């Protein structure tokens, strides 16, 4: 399945959808609609994108060298290259949705998914390419996490839909997936080490998973096993490869298959609610 998903997530410029761009809208209004979501092209494209990035960061540090295309550099000052301007209204929706809710002052995995969808859409219009995959995670997404952590601290944002101590994390999920992929086959760091504060402080600059643990340690008090029980349990898993596989399954079950999360997801021409073509 992973191979199929990776292929669906690596859209090149030649494969840019030929249909007219549109402002995305909500399509999942009732629990029975969840079947439509799981059969949709959007679900296939989104998970394909997540899995492609998961593979690209495997066994690599945040500080490694990576390619950044000229188009990606242009995104620093403009969301899209000039020749892709027609897609700006559609793609901008996902960026706006990615920073939390300004009324409830909350943030959660649904907002995080919106940012991943934003990057996925940039790939689908050819603004980012397969060569940019490492930069998408290590440069763009990691910087996004920095911004969101500052917002969480400054505005004391509430966790949107948090499961409390029984959830993986109050705010994020994807950096745990990609961060565990980075650590696959690491010669010295094993899953049991991420509950060791000294190991976290020594290596967090290189590994996204450990960055997340460091932030949790800064924000929460008390025994780690009590305030982050799910992560504590994960520390007992024997290998990072098994951690990575388990987190992918958990992400699908706890985030992408939960109505309270997906009811807010928006669909357009790039991430379509239409079913995957047979």
PDB file of C-alpha atoms in Angstrom:
ATOM      1  CA  UNK A   1       0.000   0.000   0.000  1.00  0.00           C
ATOM      2  CA  UNK A   2       2.834   2.360   0.843  1.00  0.00           C
ATOM      3  CA  UNK A   3       4.215   2.055  -2.686  1.00  0.00           C
ATOM      4  CA  UNK A   4       0.853   2.950  -4.180  1.00  0.00           C
ATOM      5  CA  UNK A   5       0.442   5.876  -1.819  1.00  0.00           C
ATOM      6  CA  UNK A   6       3.925   7.201  -2.564  1.00  0.00           C
ATOM      7  CA  UNK A   7       3.210   7.176  -6.279  1.00  0.00           C
ATOM      8  CA  UNK A   8      -0.030   9.083  -5.806  1.00  0.00           C
ATOM      9  CA  UNK A   9       1.729  11.713  -3.718  1.00  0.00           C
ATOM     10  CA  UNK A  10       4.584  12.475  -6.139  1.00  0.00           C
ATOM     11  CA  UNK A  11       2.746  14.516  -8.755  1.00  0.00           C
ATOM     12  CA  UNK A  12       4.994  16.236 -11.288  1.00  0.00           C
ATOM     13  CA  UNK A  13       4.359  19.452 -13.133  1.00  0.00           C
ATOM     14  CA  UNK A  14       3.260  17.499 -16.207  1.00  0.00           C
ATOM     15  CA  UNK A  15       0.525  15.876 -14.120  1.00  0.00           C
ATOM     16  CA  UNK A  16      -0.976  19.153 -12.926  1.00  0.00           C
ATOM     17  CA  UNK A  17      -4.775  18.784 -12.948  1.00  0.00           C
ATOM     18  CA  UNK A  18      -6.326  20.247 -16.083  1.00  0.00           C
ATOM     19  CA  UNK A  19      -9.622  21.183 -14.393  1.00  0.00           C
ATOM     20  CA  UNK A  20     -10.397  24.721 -13.303  1.00  0.00           C
ATOM     21  CA  UNK A  21      -9.149  25.707  -9.861  1.00  0.00           C
ATOM     22  CA  UNK A  22     -11.767  26.392  -7.185  1.00  0.00           C
ATOM     23  CA  UNK A  23     -11.981  27.636  -3.615  1.00  0.00           C
ATOM     24  CA  UNK A  24     -12.081  24.508  -1.423  1.00  0.00           C
ATOM     25  CA  UNK A  25     -15.160  23.833   0.678  1.00  0.00           C
ATOM     26  CA  UNK A  26     -16.272  21.400   3.361  1.00  0.00           C
ATOM     27  CA  UNK A  27     -17.847  18.158   2.125  1.00  0.00           C
ATOM     28  CA  UNK A  28     -17.966  16.005   5.281  1.00  0.00           C
ATOM     29  CA  UNK A  29     -20.989  17.195   7.259  1.00  0.00           C
ATOM     30  CA  UNK A  30     -22.165  13.929   8.846  1.00  0.00           C
ATOM     31  CA  UNK A  31     -20.489  10.799  10.189  1.00  0.00           C
ATOM     32  CA  UNK A  32     -21.768   8.670   7.251  1.00  0.00           C
ATOM     33  CA  UNK A  33     -19.824  11.011   4.912  1.00  0.00           C
ATOM     34  CA  UNK A  34     -16.558   9.588   6.270  1.00  0.00           C
ATOM     35  CA  UNK A  35     -16.773   6.736   3.773  1.00  0.00           C
ATOM     36  CA  UNK A  36     -16.800   9.269   0.956  1.00  0.00           C
ATOM     37  CA  UNK A  37     -13.634  10.841   2.398  1.00  0.00           C
ATOM     38  CA  UNK A  38     -11.760   7.532   2.696  1.00  0.00           C
ATOM     39  CA  UNK A  39     -12.630   6.653  -0.915  1.00  0.00           C
ATOM     40  CA  UNK A  40     -11.720  10.086  -2.233  1.00  0.00           C
ATOM     41  CA  UNK A  41      -8.846  11.145  -4.437  1.00  0.00           C
ATOM     42  CA  UNK A  42      -7.976  13.672  -1.722  1.00  0.00           C
ATOM     43  CA  UNK A  43      -7.387  10.909   0.834  1.00  0.00           C
ATOM     44  CA  UNK A  44      -5.223   8.934  -1.601  1.00  0.00           C
ATOM     45  CA  UNK A  45      -3.217  12.006  -2.592  1.00  0.00           C
ATOM     46  CA  UNK A  46      -2.804  13.231   0.982  1.00  0.00           C
ATOM     47  CA  UNK A  47      -1.630   9.886   2.384  1.00  0.00           C
ATOM     48  CA  UNK A  48       0.549   9.343  -0.676  1.00  0.00           C
ATOM     49  CA  UNK A  49       2.220  12.676   0.035  1.00  0.00           C
ATOM     50  CA  UNK A  50       2.719  11.878   3.737  1.00  0.00           C
ATOM     51  CA  UNK A  51       4.236   8.482   2.892  1.00  0.00           C
ATOM     52  CA  UNK A  52       6.508   9.893   0.189  1.00  0.00           C
ATOM     53  CA  UNK A  53       7.955  12.404   2.659  1.00  0.00           C
ATOM     54  CA  UNK A  54       8.203   9.692   5.305  1.00  0.00           C
ATOM     55  CA  UNK A  55      10.414   7.692   2.947  1.00  0.00           C
ATOM     56  CA  UNK A  56      12.478  10.697   1.864  1.00  0.00           C
ATOM     57  CA  UNK A  57      13.588  11.617   5.416  1.00  0.00           C
ATOM     58  CA  UNK A  58      14.446   8.059   6.453  1.00  0.00           C
ATOM     59  CA  UNK A  59      17.850   7.864   8.202  1.00  0.00           C
ATOM     60  CA  UNK A  60      18.578  11.576   7.622  1.00  0.00           C
ATOM     61  CA  UNK A  61      19.317  14.386  10.074  1.00  0.00           C
ATOM     62  CA  UNK A  62      17.638  17.789  10.100  1.00  0.00           C
ATOM     63  CA  UNK A  63      21.086  19.253   9.440  1.00  0.00           C
ATOM     64  CA  UNK A  64      21.803  17.203   6.307  1.00  0.00           C
ATOM     65  CA  UNK A  65      22.281  18.822   2.901  1.00  0.00           C
ATOM     66  CA  UNK A  66      19.164  18.945   0.742  1.00  0.00           C
ATOM     67  CA  UNK A  67      18.079  20.356  -2.587  1.00  0.00           C
ATOM     68  CA  UNK A  68      15.935  23.489  -2.738  1.00  0.00           C
ATOM     69  CA  UNK A  69      14.585  24.313  -6.189  1.00  0.00           C
ATOM     70  CA  UNK A  70      14.453  27.832  -7.582  1.00  0.00           C
ATOM     71  CA  UNK A  71      10.668  27.579  -7.484  1.00  0.00           C
ATOM     72  CA  UNK A  72      10.781  26.731  -3.778  1.00  0.00           C
ATOM     73  CA  UNK A  73      13.011  29.715  -3.075  1.00  0.00           C
ATOM     74  CA  UNK A  74      10.444  31.923  -4.812  1.00  0.00           C
ATOM     75  CA  UNK A  75       7.849  30.728  -2.305  1.00  0.00           C
ATOM     76  CA  UNK A  76       9.613  32.673   0.429  1.00  0.00           C
ATOM     77  CA  UNK A  77       8.354  35.932  -1.063  1.00  0.00           C
ATOM     78  CA  UNK A  78       5.318  34.634  -2.970  1.00  0.00           C
ATOM     79  CA  UNK A  79       3.179  31.614  -2.282  1.00  0.00           C
ATOM     80  CA  UNK A  80       3.223  30.556  -5.928  1.00  0.00           C
ATOM     81  CA  UNK A  81       5.429  31.144  -8.956  1.00  0.00           C
ATOM     82  CA  UNK A  82       3.895  33.662 -11.363  1.00  0.00           C
ATOM     83  CA  UNK A  83       2.778  31.052 -13.896  1.00  0.00           C
ATOM     84  CA  UNK A  84       0.776  29.199 -11.231  1.00  0.00           C
ATOM     85  CA  UNK A  85      -1.117  32.249 -10.002  1.00  0.00           C
ATOM     86  CA  UNK A  86      -4.518  30.868 -10.986  1.00  0.00           C
ATOM     87  CA  UNK A  87      -4.237  28.286  -8.220  1.00  0.00           C
ATOM     88  CA  UNK A  88      -3.458  30.800  -5.471  1.00  0.00           C
ATOM     89  CA  UNK A  89      -7.018  31.220  -4.166  1.00  0.00           C
ATOM     90  CA  UNK A  90      -7.470  27.456  -3.854  1.00  0.00           C
ATOM     91  CA  UNK A  91      -4.101  26.709  -2.259  1.00  0.00           C
ATOM     92  CA  UNK A  92      -4.187  29.721   0.091  1.00  0.00           C
ATOM     93  CA  UNK A  93      -7.204  28.257   1.895  1.00  0.00           C
ATOM     94  CA  UNK A  94      -5.084  25.427   3.292  1.00  0.00           C
ATOM     95  CA  UNK A  95      -2.401  27.839   4.483  1.00  0.00           C
ATOM     96  CA  UNK A  96      -4.995  29.995   6.247  1.00  0.00           C
ATOM     97  CA  UNK A  97      -6.511  26.921   7.901  1.00  0.00           C
ATOM     98  CA  UNK A  98      -3.112  25.730   9.176  1.00  0.00           C
ATOM     99  CA  UNK A  99      -2.528  28.218  11.998  1.00  0.00           C
ATOM    100  CA  UNK A 100      -5.442  27.357  14.257  1.00  0.00           C
ATOM    101  CA  UNK A 101      -8.867  28.843  14.898  1.00  0.00           C
ATOM    102  CA  UNK A 102      -8.882  32.566  15.670  1.00  0.00           C
ATOM    103  CA  UNK A 103     -12.250  32.400  17.449  1.00  0.00           C
ATOM    104  CA  UNK A 104     -11.644  29.403  19.681  1.00  0.00           C
ATOM    105  CA  UNK A 105      -7.888  30.117  19.949  1.00  0.00           C
ATOM    106  CA  UNK A 106      -7.209  26.420  19.496  1.00  0.00           C
ATOM    107  CA  UNK A 107      -4.926  24.299  17.348  1.00  0.00           C
ATOM    108  CA  UNK A 108      -4.610  20.590  16.630  1.00  0.00           C
ATOM    109  CA  UNK A 109      -3.857  17.851  14.141  1.00  0.00           C
ATOM    110  CA  UNK A 110      -6.554  19.071  11.743  1.00  0.00           C
ATOM    111  CA  UNK A 111      -4.736  22.388  11.377  1.00  0.00           C
ATOM    112  CA  UNK A 112      -1.445  20.551  11.003  1.00  0.00           C
ATOM    113  CA  UNK A 113      -3.052  18.460   8.230  1.00  0.00           C
ATOM    114  CA  UNK A 114      -4.092  21.678   6.477  1.00  0.00           C
ATOM    115  CA  UNK A 115      -0.437  22.734   6.273  1.00  0.00           C
ATOM    116  CA  UNK A 116       0.565  19.339   4.894  1.00  0.00           C
ATOM    117  CA  UNK A 117      -2.294  19.705   2.382  1.00  0.00           C
ATOM    118  CA  UNK A 118      -0.903  23.141   1.458  1.00  0.00           C
ATOM    119  CA  UNK A 119       2.480  21.576   0.638  1.00  0.00           C
ATOM    120  CA  UNK A 120       0.778  18.721  -1.196  1.00  0.00           C
ATOM    121  CA  UNK A 121      -1.083  21.205  -3.399  1.00  0.00           C
ATOM    122  CA  UNK A 122       2.158  23.042  -4.193  1.00  0.00           C
ATOM    123  CA  UNK A 123       3.515  19.716  -5.418  1.00  0.00           C
ATOM    124  CA  UNK A 124       0.428  19.031  -7.497  1.00  0.00           C
ATOM    125  CA  UNK A 125       0.794  22.319  -9.404  1.00  0.00           C
ATOM    126  CA  UNK A 126       4.523  21.735  -9.898  1.00  0.00           C
ATOM    127  CA  UNK A 127       5.718  24.562  -7.628  1.00  0.00           C
ATOM    128  CA  UNK A 128       7.564  21.947  -5.571  1.00  0.00           C
ATOM    129  CA  UNK A 129       9.061  18.749  -6.940  1.00  0.00           C
ATOM    130  CA  UNK A 130      10.237  15.345  -5.745  1.00  0.00           C
ATOM    131  CA  UNK A 131      13.705  16.864  -5.373  1.00  0.00           C
ATOM    132  CA  UNK A 132      12.283  19.252  -2.771  1.00  0.00           C
ATOM    133  CA  UNK A 133      10.958  16.523  -0.472  1.00  0.00           C
ATOM    134  CA  UNK A 134      13.702  16.815   2.150  1.00  0.00           C
ATOM    135  CA  UNK A 135      13.442  20.599   2.133  1.00  0.00           C
ATOM    136  CA  UNK A 136       9.670  20.382   2.578  1.00  0.00           C
ATOM    137  CA  UNK A 137      10.147  18.523   5.856  1.00  0.00           C
ATOM    138  CA  UNK A 138      13.466  19.842   7.165  1.00  0.00           C
ATOM    139  CA  UNK A 139      13.137  23.484   6.078  1.00  0.00           C
ATOM    140  CA  UNK A 140       9.497  24.387   5.523  1.00  0.00           C
ATOM    141  CA  UNK A 141       7.602  22.068   7.880  1.00  0.00           C
ATOM    142  CA  UNK A 142      10.184  22.374  10.646  1.00  0.00           C
ATOM    143  CA  UNK A 143       9.952  26.178  10.438  1.00  0.00           C
ATOM    144  CA  UNK A 144       6.165  25.883  10.533  1.00  0.00           C
ATOM    145  CA  UNK A 145       6.508  23.926  13.792  1.00  0.00           C
ATOM    146  CA  UNK A 146       8.675  26.685  15.235  1.00  0.00           C
ATOM    147  CA  UNK A 147       6.012  29.283  14.423  1.00  0.00           C
ATOM    148  CA  UNK A 148       3.198  27.183  15.858  1.00  0.00           C
ATOM    149  CA  UNK A 149       5.107  26.531  19.075  1.00  0.00           C
ATOM    150  CA  UNK A 150       5.592  30.262  19.507  1.00  0.00           C
ATOM    151  CA  UNK A 151       1.864  30.831  18.947  1.00  0.00           C
ATOM    152  CA  UNK A 152       1.015  28.066  21.423  1.00  0.00           C
ATOM    153  CA  UNK A 153       3.197  29.689  24.064  1.00  0.00           C
ATOM    154  CA  UNK A 154       2.186  33.284  23.350  1.00  0.00           C
ATOM    155  CA  UNK A 155      -1.570  32.803  23.095  1.00  0.00           C
ATOM    156  CA  UNK A 156      -1.870  29.721  25.306  1.00  0.00           C
ATOM    157  CA  UNK A 157      -3.761  27.988  22.521  1.00  0.00           C
ATOM    158  CA  UNK A 158      -6.107  25.189  23.517  1.00  0.00           C
ATOM    159  CA  UNK A 159      -5.507  21.739  22.015  1.00  0.00           C
ATOM    160  CA  UNK A 160      -8.248  21.188  19.435  1.00  0.00           C
ATOM    161  CA  UNK A 161      -9.907  17.836  20.030  1.00  0.00           C
ATOM    162  CA  UNK A 162      -7.178  16.689  22.414  1.00  0.00           C
ATOM    163  CA  UNK A 163      -7.537  13.273  24.023  1.00  0.00           C
ATOM    164  CA  UNK A 164      -5.505  14.503  26.981  1.00  0.00           C
ATOM    165  CA  UNK A 165      -3.100  12.059  28.532  1.00  0.00           C
ATOM    166  CA  UNK A 166      -4.391   9.292  26.224  1.00  0.00           C
ATOM    167  CA  UNK A 167      -3.492  11.133  23.035  1.00  0.00           C
ATOM    168  CA  UNK A 168      -0.076  11.066  21.393  1.00  0.00           C
ATOM    169  CA  UNK A 169       0.407  14.830  21.725  1.00  0.00           C
ATOM    170  CA  UNK A 170      -1.811  17.851  22.365  1.00  0.00           C
ATOM    171  CA  UNK A 171      -0.974  19.563  19.078  1.00  0.00           C
ATOM    172  CA  UNK A 172       1.114  17.585  16.567  1.00  0.00           C
ATOM    173  CA  UNK A 173       1.348  14.173  14.940  1.00  0.00           C
ATOM    174  CA  UNK A 174       3.255  14.356  11.651  1.00  0.00           C
ATOM    175  CA  UNK A 175       6.651  15.289  13.171  1.00  0.00           C
ATOM    176  CA  UNK A 176       6.493  12.115  15.243  1.00  0.00           C
ATOM    177  CA  UNK A 177       5.943  10.058  12.079  1.00  0.00           C
ATOM    178  CA  UNK A 178       8.660  11.743  10.037  1.00  0.00           C
ATOM    179  CA  UNK A 179      10.923  12.060  13.080  1.00  0.00           C
ATOM    180  CA  UNK A 180      10.761   8.335  13.786  1.00  0.00           C
ATOM    181  CA  UNK A 181      11.601   7.685  10.126  1.00  0.00           C
ATOM    182  CA  UNK A 182      14.727   9.818  10.532  1.00  0.00           C
ATOM    183  CA  UNK A 183      15.855   7.564  13.372  1.00  0.00           C
ATOM    184  CA  UNK A 184      15.379   4.215  11.610  1.00  0.00           C
ATOM    185  CA  UNK A 185      18.538   2.104  12.034  1.00  0.00           C
ATOM    186  CA  UNK A 186      20.261   4.754  14.150  1.00  0.00           C
ATOM    187  CA  UNK A 187      23.472   3.201  15.538  1.00  0.00           C
ATOM    188  CA  UNK A 188      23.023   4.405  19.123  1.00  0.00           C
ATOM    189  CA  UNK A 189      19.643   6.061  19.684  1.00  0.00           C
ATOM    190  CA  UNK A 190      16.819   3.616  20.389  1.00  0.00           C
ATOM    191  CA  UNK A 191      13.173   4.403  21.207  1.00  0.00           C
ATOM    192  CA  UNK A 192      13.883   3.945  24.932  1.00  0.00           C
ATOM    193  CA  UNK A 193      16.302   6.869  24.824  1.00  0.00           C
ATOM    194  CA  UNK A 194      13.740   9.587  24.044  1.00  0.00           C
ATOM    195  CA  UNK A 195      12.532   9.558  27.647  1.00  0.00           C
ATOM    196  CA  UNK A 196      16.104  10.367  28.718  1.00  0.00           C
ATOM    197  CA  UNK A 197      16.297  14.162  28.966  1.00  0.00           C
ATOM    198  CA  UNK A 198      20.061  14.165  28.474  1.00  0.00           C
ATOM    199  CA  UNK A 199      19.764  12.257  25.171  1.00  0.00           C
ATOM    200  CA  UNK A 200      16.996  14.604  24.013  1.00  0.00           C
ATOM    201  CA  UNK A 201      19.031  17.732  24.795  1.00  0.00           C
ATOM    202  CA  UNK A 202      22.068  16.328  23.000  1.00  0.00           C
ATOM    203  CA  UNK A 203      20.351  15.265  19.775  1.00  0.00           C
ATOM    204  CA  UNK A 204      17.184  17.353  19.331  1.00  0.00           C
ATOM    205  CA  UNK A 205      18.831  19.655  16.765  1.00  0.00           C
ATOM    206  CA  UNK A 206      19.168  16.706  14.388  1.00  0.00           C
ATOM    207  CA  UNK A 207      15.904  14.828  14.882  1.00  0.00           C
ATOM    208  CA  UNK A 208      12.352  16.099  14.638  1.00  0.00           C
ATOM    209  CA  UNK A 209      10.979  13.456  17.017  1.00  0.00           C
ATOM    210  CA  UNK A 210      13.340  14.624  19.757  1.00  0.00           C
ATOM    211  CA  UNK A 211      12.441  18.266  19.075  1.00  0.00           C
ATOM    212  CA  UNK A 212       8.842  17.337  19.862  1.00  0.00           C
ATOM    213  CA  UNK A 213       9.850  15.595  23.085  1.00  0.00           C
ATOM    214  CA  UNK A 214      11.919  18.609  24.140  1.00  0.00           C
ATOM    215  CA  UNK A 215       8.927  20.910  23.620  1.00  0.00           C
ATOM    216  CA  UNK A 216       6.712  18.593  25.674  1.00  0.00           C
ATOM    217  CA  UNK A 217       9.280  18.574  28.463  1.00  0.00           C
ATOM    218  CA  UNK A 218       9.295  22.388  28.445  1.00  0.00           C
ATOM    219  CA  UNK A 219       5.519  22.736  28.471  1.00  0.00           C
ATOM    220  CA  UNK A 220       4.481  19.989  30.893  1.00  0.00           C
ATOM    221  CA  UNK A 221       5.397  19.154  34.461  1.00  0.00           C
ATOM    222  CA  UNK A 222       5.405  15.919  36.390  1.00  0.00           C
ATOM    223  CA  UNK A 223       6.479  12.397  35.421  1.00  0.00           C
ATOM    224  CA  UNK A 224       6.621  11.836  31.657  1.00  0.00           C
ATOM    225  CA  UNK A 225       4.708   8.564  32.009  1.00  0.00           C
ATOM    226  CA  UNK A 226       1.780  10.464  33.517  1.00  0.00           C
ATOM    227  CA  UNK A 227       1.448  13.494  31.219  1.00  0.00           C
ATOM    228  CA  UNK A 228       2.411  11.642  27.982  1.00  0.00           C
ATOM    229  CA  UNK A 229       1.341   8.060  28.543  1.00  0.00           C
ATOM    230  CA  UNK A 230       1.082   7.087  24.871  1.00  0.00           C
ATOM    231  CA  UNK A 231       4.605   8.274  24.150  1.00  0.00           C
ATOM    232  CA  UNK A 232       5.864   6.549  27.279  1.00  0.00           C
ATOM    233  CA  UNK A 233       4.401   3.288  25.961  1.00  0.00           C
ATOM    234  CA  UNK A 234       6.015   3.876  22.560  1.00  0.00           C
ATOM    235  CA  UNK A 235       9.431   4.141  24.242  1.00  0.00           C
ATOM    236  CA  UNK A 236       9.170   0.405  24.953  1.00  0.00           C
ATOM    237  CA  UNK A 237       8.915  -0.512  21.241  1.00  0.00           C
ATOM    238  CA  UNK A 238      12.128  -2.296  20.202  1.00  0.00           C
ATOM    239  CA  UNK A 239      12.934  -0.428  16.960  1.00  0.00           C
ATOM    240  CA  UNK A 240      12.306   2.883  15.233  1.00  0.00           C
ATOM    241  CA  UNK A 241      11.016   1.057  12.153  1.00  0.00           C
ATOM    242  CA  UNK A 242       8.244  -0.491  14.249  1.00  0.00           C
ATOM    243  CA  UNK A 243       7.557   2.884  15.901  1.00  0.00           C
ATOM    244  CA  UNK A 244       7.225   4.479  12.461  1.00  0.00           C
ATOM    245  CA  UNK A 245       4.866   1.797  11.152  1.00  0.00           C
ATOM    246  CA  UNK A 246       2.736   1.972  14.297  1.00  0.00           C
ATOM    247  CA  UNK A 247       2.487   5.765  14.166  1.00  0.00           C
ATOM    248  CA  UNK A 248       1.315   5.677  10.540  1.00  0.00           C
ATOM    249  CA  UNK A 249      -1.464   3.245  11.494  1.00  0.00           C
ATOM    250  CA  UNK A 250      -2.324   5.382  14.514  1.00  0.00           C
ATOM    251  CA  UNK A 251      -2.424   8.571  12.405  1.00  0.00           C
ATOM    252  CA  UNK A 252      -4.940   7.041  10.029  1.00  0.00           C
ATOM    253  CA  UNK A 253      -7.110   5.699  12.866  1.00  0.00           C
ATOM    254  CA  UNK A 254      -6.915   8.598  15.325  1.00  0.00           C
ATOM    255  CA  UNK A 255      -6.776  11.564  12.936  1.00  0.00           C
ATOM    256  CA  UNK A 256      -7.798  10.803   9.356  1.00  0.00           C
ATOM    257  CA  UNK A 257     -10.670   8.513  10.320  1.00  0.00           C
ATOM    258  CA  UNK A 258     -12.140  10.749  13.024  1.00  0.00           C
ATOM    259  CA  UNK A 259     -15.166  12.825  12.046  1.00  0.00           C
ATOM    260  CA  UNK A 260     -14.385  15.727  14.474  1.00  0.00           C
ATOM    261  CA  UNK A 261     -11.108  16.243  12.574  1.00  0.00           C
ATOM    262  CA  UNK A 262     -12.173  15.629   8.974  1.00  0.00           C
ATOM    263  CA  UNK A 263     -15.425  17.599   9.149  1.00  0.00           C
ATOM    264  CA  UNK A 264     -13.281  20.749   8.883  1.00  0.00           C
ATOM    265  CA  UNK A 265     -11.162  19.558   5.939  1.00  0.00           C
ATOM    266  CA  UNK A 266     -11.858  21.380   2.670  1.00  0.00           C
ATOM    267  CA  UNK A 267     -11.901  19.951  -0.843  1.00  0.00           C
ATOM    268  CA  UNK A 268     -11.250  21.588  -4.201  1.00  0.00           C
ATOM    269  CA  UNK A 269      -9.890  20.623  -7.604  1.00  0.00           C
ATOM    270  CA  UNK A 270      -6.428  19.701  -6.308  1.00  0.00           C
ATOM    271  CA  UNK A 271      -7.608  17.648  -3.329  1.00  0.00           C
ATOM    272  CA  UNK A 272     -10.885  16.340  -4.679  1.00  0.00           C
ATOM    273  CA  UNK A 273     -13.738  14.644  -2.850  1.00  0.00           C
ATOM    274  CA  UNK A 274     -14.381  12.591  -5.981  1.00  0.00           C
ATOM    275  CA  UNK A 275     -13.596   8.875  -5.573  1.00  0.00           C
ATOM    276  CA  UNK A 276     -10.302   7.451  -6.750  1.00  0.00           C
ATOM    277  CA  UNK A 277     -10.562   6.364 -10.364  1.00  0.00           C
ATOM    278  CA  UNK A 278     -10.786   2.555 -10.665  1.00  0.00           C
TER     279      UNK A 278
END
